[in-house]
PDB file of C-alpha atoms in Angstrom:
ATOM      1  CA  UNK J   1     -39.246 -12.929  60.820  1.00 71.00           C
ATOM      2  CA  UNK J   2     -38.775 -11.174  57.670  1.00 81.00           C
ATOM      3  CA  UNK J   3     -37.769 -13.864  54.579  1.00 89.00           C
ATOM      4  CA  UNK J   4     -34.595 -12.213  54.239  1.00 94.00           C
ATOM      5  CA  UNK J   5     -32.463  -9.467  56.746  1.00 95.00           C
ATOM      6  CA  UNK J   6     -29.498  -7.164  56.233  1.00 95.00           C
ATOM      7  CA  UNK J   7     -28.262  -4.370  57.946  1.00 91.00           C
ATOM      8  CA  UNK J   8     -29.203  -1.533  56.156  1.00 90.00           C
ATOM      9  CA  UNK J   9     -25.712   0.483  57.265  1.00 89.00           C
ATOM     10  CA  UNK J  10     -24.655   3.023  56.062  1.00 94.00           C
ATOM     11  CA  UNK J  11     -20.949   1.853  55.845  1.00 95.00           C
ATOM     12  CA  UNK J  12     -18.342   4.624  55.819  1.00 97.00           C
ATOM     13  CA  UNK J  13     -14.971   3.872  54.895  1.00 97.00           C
ATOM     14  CA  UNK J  14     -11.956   4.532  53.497  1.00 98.00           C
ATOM     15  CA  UNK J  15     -10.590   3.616  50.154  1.00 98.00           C
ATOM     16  CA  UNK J  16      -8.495   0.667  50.611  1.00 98.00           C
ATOM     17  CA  UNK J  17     -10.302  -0.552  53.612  1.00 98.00           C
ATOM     18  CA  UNK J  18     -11.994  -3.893  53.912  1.00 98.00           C
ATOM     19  CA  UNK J  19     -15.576  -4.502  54.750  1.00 97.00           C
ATOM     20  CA  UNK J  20     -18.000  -7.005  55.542  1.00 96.00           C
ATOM     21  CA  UNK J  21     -21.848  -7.306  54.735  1.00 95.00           C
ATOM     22  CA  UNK J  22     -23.798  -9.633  56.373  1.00 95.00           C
ATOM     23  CA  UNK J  23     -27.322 -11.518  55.357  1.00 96.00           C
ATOM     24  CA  UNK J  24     -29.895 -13.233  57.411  1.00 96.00           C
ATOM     25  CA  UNK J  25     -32.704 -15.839  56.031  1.00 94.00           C
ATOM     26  CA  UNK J  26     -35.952 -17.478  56.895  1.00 93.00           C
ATOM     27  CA  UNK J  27     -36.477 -20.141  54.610  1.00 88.00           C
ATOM     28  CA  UNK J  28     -34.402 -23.444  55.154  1.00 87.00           C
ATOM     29  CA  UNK J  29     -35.340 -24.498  51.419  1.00 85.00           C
ATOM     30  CA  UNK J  30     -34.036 -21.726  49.775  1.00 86.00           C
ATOM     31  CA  UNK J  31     -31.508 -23.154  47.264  1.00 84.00           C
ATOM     32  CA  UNK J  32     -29.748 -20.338  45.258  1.00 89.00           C
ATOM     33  CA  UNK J  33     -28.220 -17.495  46.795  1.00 93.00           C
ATOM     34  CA  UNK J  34     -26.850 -14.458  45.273  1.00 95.00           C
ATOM     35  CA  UNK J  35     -25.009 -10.438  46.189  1.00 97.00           C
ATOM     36  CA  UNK J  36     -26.619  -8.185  43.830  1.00 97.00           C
ATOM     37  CA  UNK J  37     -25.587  -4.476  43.557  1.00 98.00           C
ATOM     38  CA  UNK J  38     -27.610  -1.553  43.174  1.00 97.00           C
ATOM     39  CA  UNK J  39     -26.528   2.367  42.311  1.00 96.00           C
ATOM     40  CA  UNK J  40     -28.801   5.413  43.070  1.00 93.00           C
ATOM     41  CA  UNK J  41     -31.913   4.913  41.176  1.00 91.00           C
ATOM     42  CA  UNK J  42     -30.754   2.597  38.645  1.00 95.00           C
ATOM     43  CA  UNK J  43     -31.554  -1.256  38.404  1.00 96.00           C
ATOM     44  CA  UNK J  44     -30.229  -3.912  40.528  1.00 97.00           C
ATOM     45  CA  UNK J  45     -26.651  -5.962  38.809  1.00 96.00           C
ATOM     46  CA  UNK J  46     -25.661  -9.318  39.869  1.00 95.00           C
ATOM     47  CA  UNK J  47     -22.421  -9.151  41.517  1.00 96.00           C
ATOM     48  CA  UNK J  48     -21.946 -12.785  42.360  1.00 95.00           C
ATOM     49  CA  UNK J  49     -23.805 -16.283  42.745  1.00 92.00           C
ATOM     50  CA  UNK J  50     -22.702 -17.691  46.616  1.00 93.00           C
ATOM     51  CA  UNK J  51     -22.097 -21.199  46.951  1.00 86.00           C
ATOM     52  CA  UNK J  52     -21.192 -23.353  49.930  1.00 85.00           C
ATOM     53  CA  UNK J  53     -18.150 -23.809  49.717  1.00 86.00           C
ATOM     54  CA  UNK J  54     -17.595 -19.929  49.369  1.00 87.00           C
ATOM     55  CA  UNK J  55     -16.269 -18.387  46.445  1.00 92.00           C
ATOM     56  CA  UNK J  56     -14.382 -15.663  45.376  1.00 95.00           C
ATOM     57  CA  UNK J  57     -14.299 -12.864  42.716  1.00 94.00           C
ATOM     58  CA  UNK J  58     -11.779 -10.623  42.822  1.00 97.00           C
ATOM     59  CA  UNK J  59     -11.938  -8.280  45.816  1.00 98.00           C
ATOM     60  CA  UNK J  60     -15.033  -9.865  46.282  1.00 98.00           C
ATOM     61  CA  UNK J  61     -15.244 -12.875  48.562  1.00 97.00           C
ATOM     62  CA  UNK J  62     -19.090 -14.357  49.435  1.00 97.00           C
ATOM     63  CA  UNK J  63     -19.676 -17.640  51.916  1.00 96.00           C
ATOM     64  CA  UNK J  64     -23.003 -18.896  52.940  1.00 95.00           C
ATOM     65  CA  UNK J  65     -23.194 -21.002  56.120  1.00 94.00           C
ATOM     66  CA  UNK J  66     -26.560 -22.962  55.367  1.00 92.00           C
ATOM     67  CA  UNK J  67     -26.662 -24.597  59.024  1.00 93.00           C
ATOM     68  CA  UNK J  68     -27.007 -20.914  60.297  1.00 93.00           C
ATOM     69  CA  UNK J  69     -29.315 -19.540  57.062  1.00 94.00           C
ATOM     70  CA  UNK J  70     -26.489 -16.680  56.748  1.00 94.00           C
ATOM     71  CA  UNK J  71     -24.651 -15.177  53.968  1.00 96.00           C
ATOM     72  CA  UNK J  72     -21.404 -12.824  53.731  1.00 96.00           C
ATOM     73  CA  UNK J  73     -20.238 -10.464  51.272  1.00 97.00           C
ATOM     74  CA  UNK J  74     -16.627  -9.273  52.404  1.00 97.00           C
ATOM     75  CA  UNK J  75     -14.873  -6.628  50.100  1.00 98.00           C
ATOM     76  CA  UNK J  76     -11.263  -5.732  50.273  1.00 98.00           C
ATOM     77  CA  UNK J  77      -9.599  -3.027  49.193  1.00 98.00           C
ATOM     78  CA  UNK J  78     -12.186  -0.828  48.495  1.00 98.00           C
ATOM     79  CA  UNK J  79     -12.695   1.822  45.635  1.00 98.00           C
ATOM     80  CA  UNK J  80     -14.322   4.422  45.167  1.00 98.00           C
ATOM     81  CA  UNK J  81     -16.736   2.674  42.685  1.00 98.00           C
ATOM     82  CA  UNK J  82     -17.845  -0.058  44.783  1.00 98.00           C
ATOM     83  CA  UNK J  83     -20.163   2.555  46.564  1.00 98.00           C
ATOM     84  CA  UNK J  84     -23.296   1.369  46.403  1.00 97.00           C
ATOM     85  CA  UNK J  85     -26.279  -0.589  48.013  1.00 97.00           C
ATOM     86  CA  UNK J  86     -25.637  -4.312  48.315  1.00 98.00           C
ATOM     87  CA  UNK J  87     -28.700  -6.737  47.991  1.00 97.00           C
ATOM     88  CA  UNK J  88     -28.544  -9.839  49.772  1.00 96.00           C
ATOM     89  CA  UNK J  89     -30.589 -12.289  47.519  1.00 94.00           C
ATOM     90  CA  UNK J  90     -31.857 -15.620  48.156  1.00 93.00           C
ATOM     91  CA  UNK J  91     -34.802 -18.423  46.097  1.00 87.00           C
ATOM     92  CA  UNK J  92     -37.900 -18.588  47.808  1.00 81.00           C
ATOM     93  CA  UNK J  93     -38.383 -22.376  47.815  1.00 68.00           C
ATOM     94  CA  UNK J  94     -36.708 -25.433  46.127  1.00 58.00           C
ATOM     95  CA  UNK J  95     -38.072 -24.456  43.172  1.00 58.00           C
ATOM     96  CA  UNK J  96     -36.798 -21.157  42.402  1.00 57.00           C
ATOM     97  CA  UNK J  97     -39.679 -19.565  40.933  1.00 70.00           C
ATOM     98  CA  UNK J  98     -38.662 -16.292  42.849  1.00 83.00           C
ATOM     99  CA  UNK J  99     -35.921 -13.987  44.546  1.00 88.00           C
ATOM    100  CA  UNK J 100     -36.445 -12.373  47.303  1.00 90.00           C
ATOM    101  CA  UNK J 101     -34.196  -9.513  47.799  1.00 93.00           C
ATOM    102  CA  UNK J 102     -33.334  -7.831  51.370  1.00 94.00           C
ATOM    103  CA  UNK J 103     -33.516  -4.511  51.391  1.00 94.00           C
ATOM    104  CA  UNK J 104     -29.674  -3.815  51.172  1.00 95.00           C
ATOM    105  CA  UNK J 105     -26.373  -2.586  52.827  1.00 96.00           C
ATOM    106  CA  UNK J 106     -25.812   0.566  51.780  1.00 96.00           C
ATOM    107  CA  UNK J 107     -21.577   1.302  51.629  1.00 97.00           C
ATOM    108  CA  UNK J 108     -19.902   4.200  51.240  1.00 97.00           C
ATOM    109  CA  UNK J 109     -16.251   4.773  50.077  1.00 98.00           C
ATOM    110  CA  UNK J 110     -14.713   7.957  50.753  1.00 97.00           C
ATOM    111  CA  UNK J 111     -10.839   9.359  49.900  1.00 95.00           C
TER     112      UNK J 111
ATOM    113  CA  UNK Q   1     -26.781 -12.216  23.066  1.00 87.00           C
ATOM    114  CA  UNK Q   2     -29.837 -11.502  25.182  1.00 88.00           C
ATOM    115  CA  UNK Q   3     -31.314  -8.033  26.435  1.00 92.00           C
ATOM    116  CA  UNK Q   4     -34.273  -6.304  27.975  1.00 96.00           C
ATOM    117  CA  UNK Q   5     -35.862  -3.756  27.138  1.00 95.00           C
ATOM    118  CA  UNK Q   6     -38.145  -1.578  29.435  1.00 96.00           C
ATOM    119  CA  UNK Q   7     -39.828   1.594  29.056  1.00 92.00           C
ATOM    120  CA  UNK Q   8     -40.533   3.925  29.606  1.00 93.00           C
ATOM    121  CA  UNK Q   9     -38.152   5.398  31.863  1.00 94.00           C
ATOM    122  CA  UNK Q  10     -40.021   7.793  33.717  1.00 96.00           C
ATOM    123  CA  UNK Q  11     -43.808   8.105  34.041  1.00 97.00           C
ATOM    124  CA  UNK Q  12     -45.881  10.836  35.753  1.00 97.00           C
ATOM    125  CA  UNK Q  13     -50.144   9.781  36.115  1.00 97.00           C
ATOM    126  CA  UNK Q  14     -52.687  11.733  38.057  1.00 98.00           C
ATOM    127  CA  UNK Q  15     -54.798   9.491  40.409  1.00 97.00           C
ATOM    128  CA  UNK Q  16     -57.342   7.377  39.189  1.00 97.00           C
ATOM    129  CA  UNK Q  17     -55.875   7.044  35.617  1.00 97.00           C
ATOM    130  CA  UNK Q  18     -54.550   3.567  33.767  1.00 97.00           C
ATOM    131  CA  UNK Q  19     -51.443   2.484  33.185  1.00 97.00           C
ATOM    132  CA  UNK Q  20     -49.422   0.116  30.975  1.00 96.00           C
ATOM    133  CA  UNK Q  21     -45.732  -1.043  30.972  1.00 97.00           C
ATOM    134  CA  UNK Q  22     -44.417  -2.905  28.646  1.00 96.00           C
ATOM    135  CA  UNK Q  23     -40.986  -4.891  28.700  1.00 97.00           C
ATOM    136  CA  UNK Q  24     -39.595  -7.366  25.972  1.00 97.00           C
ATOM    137  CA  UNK Q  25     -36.977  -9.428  25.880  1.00 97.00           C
ATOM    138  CA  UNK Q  26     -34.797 -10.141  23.023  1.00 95.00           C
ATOM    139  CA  UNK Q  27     -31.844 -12.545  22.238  1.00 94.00           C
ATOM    140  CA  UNK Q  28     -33.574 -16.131  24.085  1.00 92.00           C
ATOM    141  CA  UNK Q  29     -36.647 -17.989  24.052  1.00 91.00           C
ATOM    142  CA  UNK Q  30     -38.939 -19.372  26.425  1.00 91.00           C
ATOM    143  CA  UNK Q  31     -37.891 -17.253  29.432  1.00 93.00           C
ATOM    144  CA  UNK Q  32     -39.163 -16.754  32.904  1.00 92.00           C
ATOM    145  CA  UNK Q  33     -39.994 -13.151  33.383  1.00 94.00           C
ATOM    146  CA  UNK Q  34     -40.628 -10.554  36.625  1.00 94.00           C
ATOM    147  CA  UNK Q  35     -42.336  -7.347  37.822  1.00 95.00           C
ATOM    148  CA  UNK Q  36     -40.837  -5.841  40.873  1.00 95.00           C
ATOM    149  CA  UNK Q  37     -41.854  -2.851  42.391  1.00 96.00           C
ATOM    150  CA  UNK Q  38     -39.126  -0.418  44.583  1.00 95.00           C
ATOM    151  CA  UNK Q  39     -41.433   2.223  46.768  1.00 91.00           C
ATOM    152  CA  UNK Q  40     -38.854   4.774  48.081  1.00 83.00           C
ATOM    153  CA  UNK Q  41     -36.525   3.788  50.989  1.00 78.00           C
ATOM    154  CA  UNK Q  42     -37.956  -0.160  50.343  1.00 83.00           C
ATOM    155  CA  UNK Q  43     -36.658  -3.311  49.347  1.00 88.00           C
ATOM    156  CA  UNK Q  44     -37.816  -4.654  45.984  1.00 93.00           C
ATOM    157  CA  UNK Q  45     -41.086  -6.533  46.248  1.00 92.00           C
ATOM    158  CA  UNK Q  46     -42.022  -9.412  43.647  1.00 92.00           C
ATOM    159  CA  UNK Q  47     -45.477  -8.522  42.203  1.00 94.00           C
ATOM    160  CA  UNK Q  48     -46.127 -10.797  39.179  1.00 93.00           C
ATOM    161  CA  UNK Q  49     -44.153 -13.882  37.388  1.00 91.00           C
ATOM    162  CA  UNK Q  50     -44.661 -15.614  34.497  1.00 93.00           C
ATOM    163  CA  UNK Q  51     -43.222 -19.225  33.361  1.00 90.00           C
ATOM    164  CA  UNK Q  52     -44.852 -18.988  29.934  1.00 91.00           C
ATOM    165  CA  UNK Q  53     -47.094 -17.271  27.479  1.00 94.00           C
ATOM    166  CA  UNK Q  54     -50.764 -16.500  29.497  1.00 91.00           C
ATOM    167  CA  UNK Q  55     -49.514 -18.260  32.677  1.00 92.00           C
ATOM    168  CA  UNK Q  56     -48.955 -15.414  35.022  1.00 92.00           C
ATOM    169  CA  UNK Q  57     -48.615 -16.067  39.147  1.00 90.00           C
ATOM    170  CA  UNK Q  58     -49.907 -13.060  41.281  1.00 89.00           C
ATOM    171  CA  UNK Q  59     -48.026 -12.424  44.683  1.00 85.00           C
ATOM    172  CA  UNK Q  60     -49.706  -9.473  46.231  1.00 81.00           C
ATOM    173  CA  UNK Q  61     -52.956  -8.570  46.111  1.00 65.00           C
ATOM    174  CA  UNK Q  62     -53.520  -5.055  44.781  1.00 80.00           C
ATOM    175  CA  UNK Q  63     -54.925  -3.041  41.759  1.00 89.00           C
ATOM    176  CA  UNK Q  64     -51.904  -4.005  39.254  1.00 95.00           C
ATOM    177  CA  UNK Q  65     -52.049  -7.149  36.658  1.00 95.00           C
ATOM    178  CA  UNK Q  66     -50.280  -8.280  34.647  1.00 96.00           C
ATOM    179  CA  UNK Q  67     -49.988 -10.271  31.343  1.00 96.00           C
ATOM    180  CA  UNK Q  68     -47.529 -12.155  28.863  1.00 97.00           C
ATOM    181  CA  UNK Q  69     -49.517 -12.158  25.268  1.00 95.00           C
ATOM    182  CA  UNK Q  70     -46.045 -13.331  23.567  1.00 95.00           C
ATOM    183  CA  UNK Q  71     -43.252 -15.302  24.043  1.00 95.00           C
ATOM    184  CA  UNK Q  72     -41.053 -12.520  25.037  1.00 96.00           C
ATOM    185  CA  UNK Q  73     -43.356  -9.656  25.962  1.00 97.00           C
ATOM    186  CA  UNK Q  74     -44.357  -9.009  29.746  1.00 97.00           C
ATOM    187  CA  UNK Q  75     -46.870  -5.830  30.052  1.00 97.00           C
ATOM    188  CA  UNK Q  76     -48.193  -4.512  33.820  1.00 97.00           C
ATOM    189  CA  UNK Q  77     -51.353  -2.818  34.294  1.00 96.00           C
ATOM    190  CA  UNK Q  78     -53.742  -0.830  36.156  1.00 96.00           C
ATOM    191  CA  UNK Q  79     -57.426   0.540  35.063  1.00 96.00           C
ATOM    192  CA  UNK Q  80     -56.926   2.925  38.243  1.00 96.00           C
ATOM    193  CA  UNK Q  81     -53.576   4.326  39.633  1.00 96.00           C
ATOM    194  CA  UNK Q  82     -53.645   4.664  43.757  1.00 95.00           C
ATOM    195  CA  UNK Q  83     -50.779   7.569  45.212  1.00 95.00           C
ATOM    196  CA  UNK Q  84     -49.161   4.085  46.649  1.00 93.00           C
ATOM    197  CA  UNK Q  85     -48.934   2.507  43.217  1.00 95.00           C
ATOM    198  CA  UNK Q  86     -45.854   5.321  43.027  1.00 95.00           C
ATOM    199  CA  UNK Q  87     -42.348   3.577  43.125  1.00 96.00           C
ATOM    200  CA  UNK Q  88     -39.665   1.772  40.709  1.00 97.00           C
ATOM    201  CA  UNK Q  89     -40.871  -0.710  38.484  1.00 97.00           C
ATOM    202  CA  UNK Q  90     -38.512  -3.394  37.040  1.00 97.00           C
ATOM    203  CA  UNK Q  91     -38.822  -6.110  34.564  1.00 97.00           C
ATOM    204  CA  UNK Q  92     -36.524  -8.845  34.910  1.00 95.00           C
ATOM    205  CA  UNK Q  93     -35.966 -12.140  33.514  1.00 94.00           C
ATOM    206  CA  UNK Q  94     -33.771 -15.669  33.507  1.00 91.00           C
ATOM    207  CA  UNK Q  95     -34.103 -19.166  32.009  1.00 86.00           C
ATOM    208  CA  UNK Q  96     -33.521 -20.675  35.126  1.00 78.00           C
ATOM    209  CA  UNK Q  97     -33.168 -19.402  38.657  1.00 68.00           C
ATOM    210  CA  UNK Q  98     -29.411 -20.762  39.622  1.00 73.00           C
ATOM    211  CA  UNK Q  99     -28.124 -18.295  37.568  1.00 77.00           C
ATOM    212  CA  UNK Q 100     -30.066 -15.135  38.942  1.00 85.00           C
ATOM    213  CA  UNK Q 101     -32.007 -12.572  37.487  1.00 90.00           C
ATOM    214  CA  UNK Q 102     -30.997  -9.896  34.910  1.00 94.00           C
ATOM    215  CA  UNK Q 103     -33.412  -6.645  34.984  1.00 96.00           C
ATOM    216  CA  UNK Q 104     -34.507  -3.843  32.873  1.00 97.00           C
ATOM    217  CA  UNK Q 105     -33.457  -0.277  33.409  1.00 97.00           C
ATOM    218  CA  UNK Q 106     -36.714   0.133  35.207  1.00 97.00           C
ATOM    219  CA  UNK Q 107     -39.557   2.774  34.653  1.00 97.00           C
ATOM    220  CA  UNK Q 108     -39.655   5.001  38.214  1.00 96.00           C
ATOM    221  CA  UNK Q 109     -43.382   6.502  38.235  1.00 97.00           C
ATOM    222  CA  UNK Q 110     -45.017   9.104  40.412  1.00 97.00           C
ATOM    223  CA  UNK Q 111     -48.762   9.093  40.368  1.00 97.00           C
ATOM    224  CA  UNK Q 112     -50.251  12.612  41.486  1.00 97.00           C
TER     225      UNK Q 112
END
């Protein structure tokens, strides 16, 4: 089982639509978990930290369901700009000495 | 406040010849720092950390190394570029994990 799974997409859909990403991961130990977002050949940005109790960030809305090793990224309202490859991030081990990324949701907003 | 710088951005070797990239980070002290490597159509694999000056952890196996001869200075090598070494190299660094990573602009090379 790879250490951490996402559906790779693509996601079409219309501006002003919402959509939900969804993250899969191995380790039970893993203590941090963060969405990062990526644009065509340029470096990875952190978009949010995810926290058990779910939190929220504008259109942005992440949960993490540690009893099932799964996170969410849910976006509503979409833009144009949020087009984009999502990375579903999580620690490696208790002590966070590395992040393992997925290898990302690629969305697609169109007019 | 704190930025990193990596470079360069784009990097075209023939097969067989070194390599050396160098990122630095400015504005903190004491921080943990990355090498990732992006092949194309891949996720980002970790290649090389480094909790402090000369202490550097490997994680795969392969004809890269790296090392940290200052504080803030992280530098990735190779005496002998393979075609597969090709792919999108990012530095990236944090002071502690909970709080993610932030990378470099990256250096995307093509060996030949």
């Amino acid at each position: 089982r790879k250490e951490v799974e996402q559906d790779p997409g693509p996601f079409n859909v219309p501006e002003g639509a919402t959509v939900a990403f969804n993250c899969t991961y191995s380790n039970s130990a893993s203590q941090s978990f963060f969405w990062y977002r990526q644009d065509c050949r340029k470096e990875p940005k952190l978009l949010m930290s995810v926290y058990s109790s779910g939190n929220e960030d504008g259109r942005f809305t992440a949960q993490l369901n540690r009893a099932s090793q799964y996170i969410s990224l849910l976006i509503r309202d979409s833009k144009l700009s949020d087009s984009a490859t999502y990375l579903c991030v999580v620690t490696r081990n208790q002590a966070g000495t590395a992040l393992i990324f997925g290898k990302g949701t690629t969305l697609s907003v169109s007019s | 406040s704190q930025t990193i710088h990596q470079w360069p951005a784009t990097l075209v070797q023939p097969v067989g010849s070194p390599l050396s990239l160098e990122c630095t980070v400015e504005g903190t002290s004491n921080p943990n720092l990355y090498w990732y490597r992006q092949a194309a159509g891949r996720g980002l694999q970790l290649l090389f950390y480094s909790v402090g000056i000369g202490q550097i952890s490997s994680e795969v196996p392969q004809n890269l190394s790296a090392s940290r001869p200052q504080d803030r200075q992280f530098i990735l090598s190779s005496k002998k570029l393979l075609l597969s070494d090709s792919g999108f190299y990012l530095c990236a660094w944090s002071l502690t994990y909970n709080y993610g990573y932030t990378f470099g602009s990256g250096t995307r090379l093509t060996v030949v």
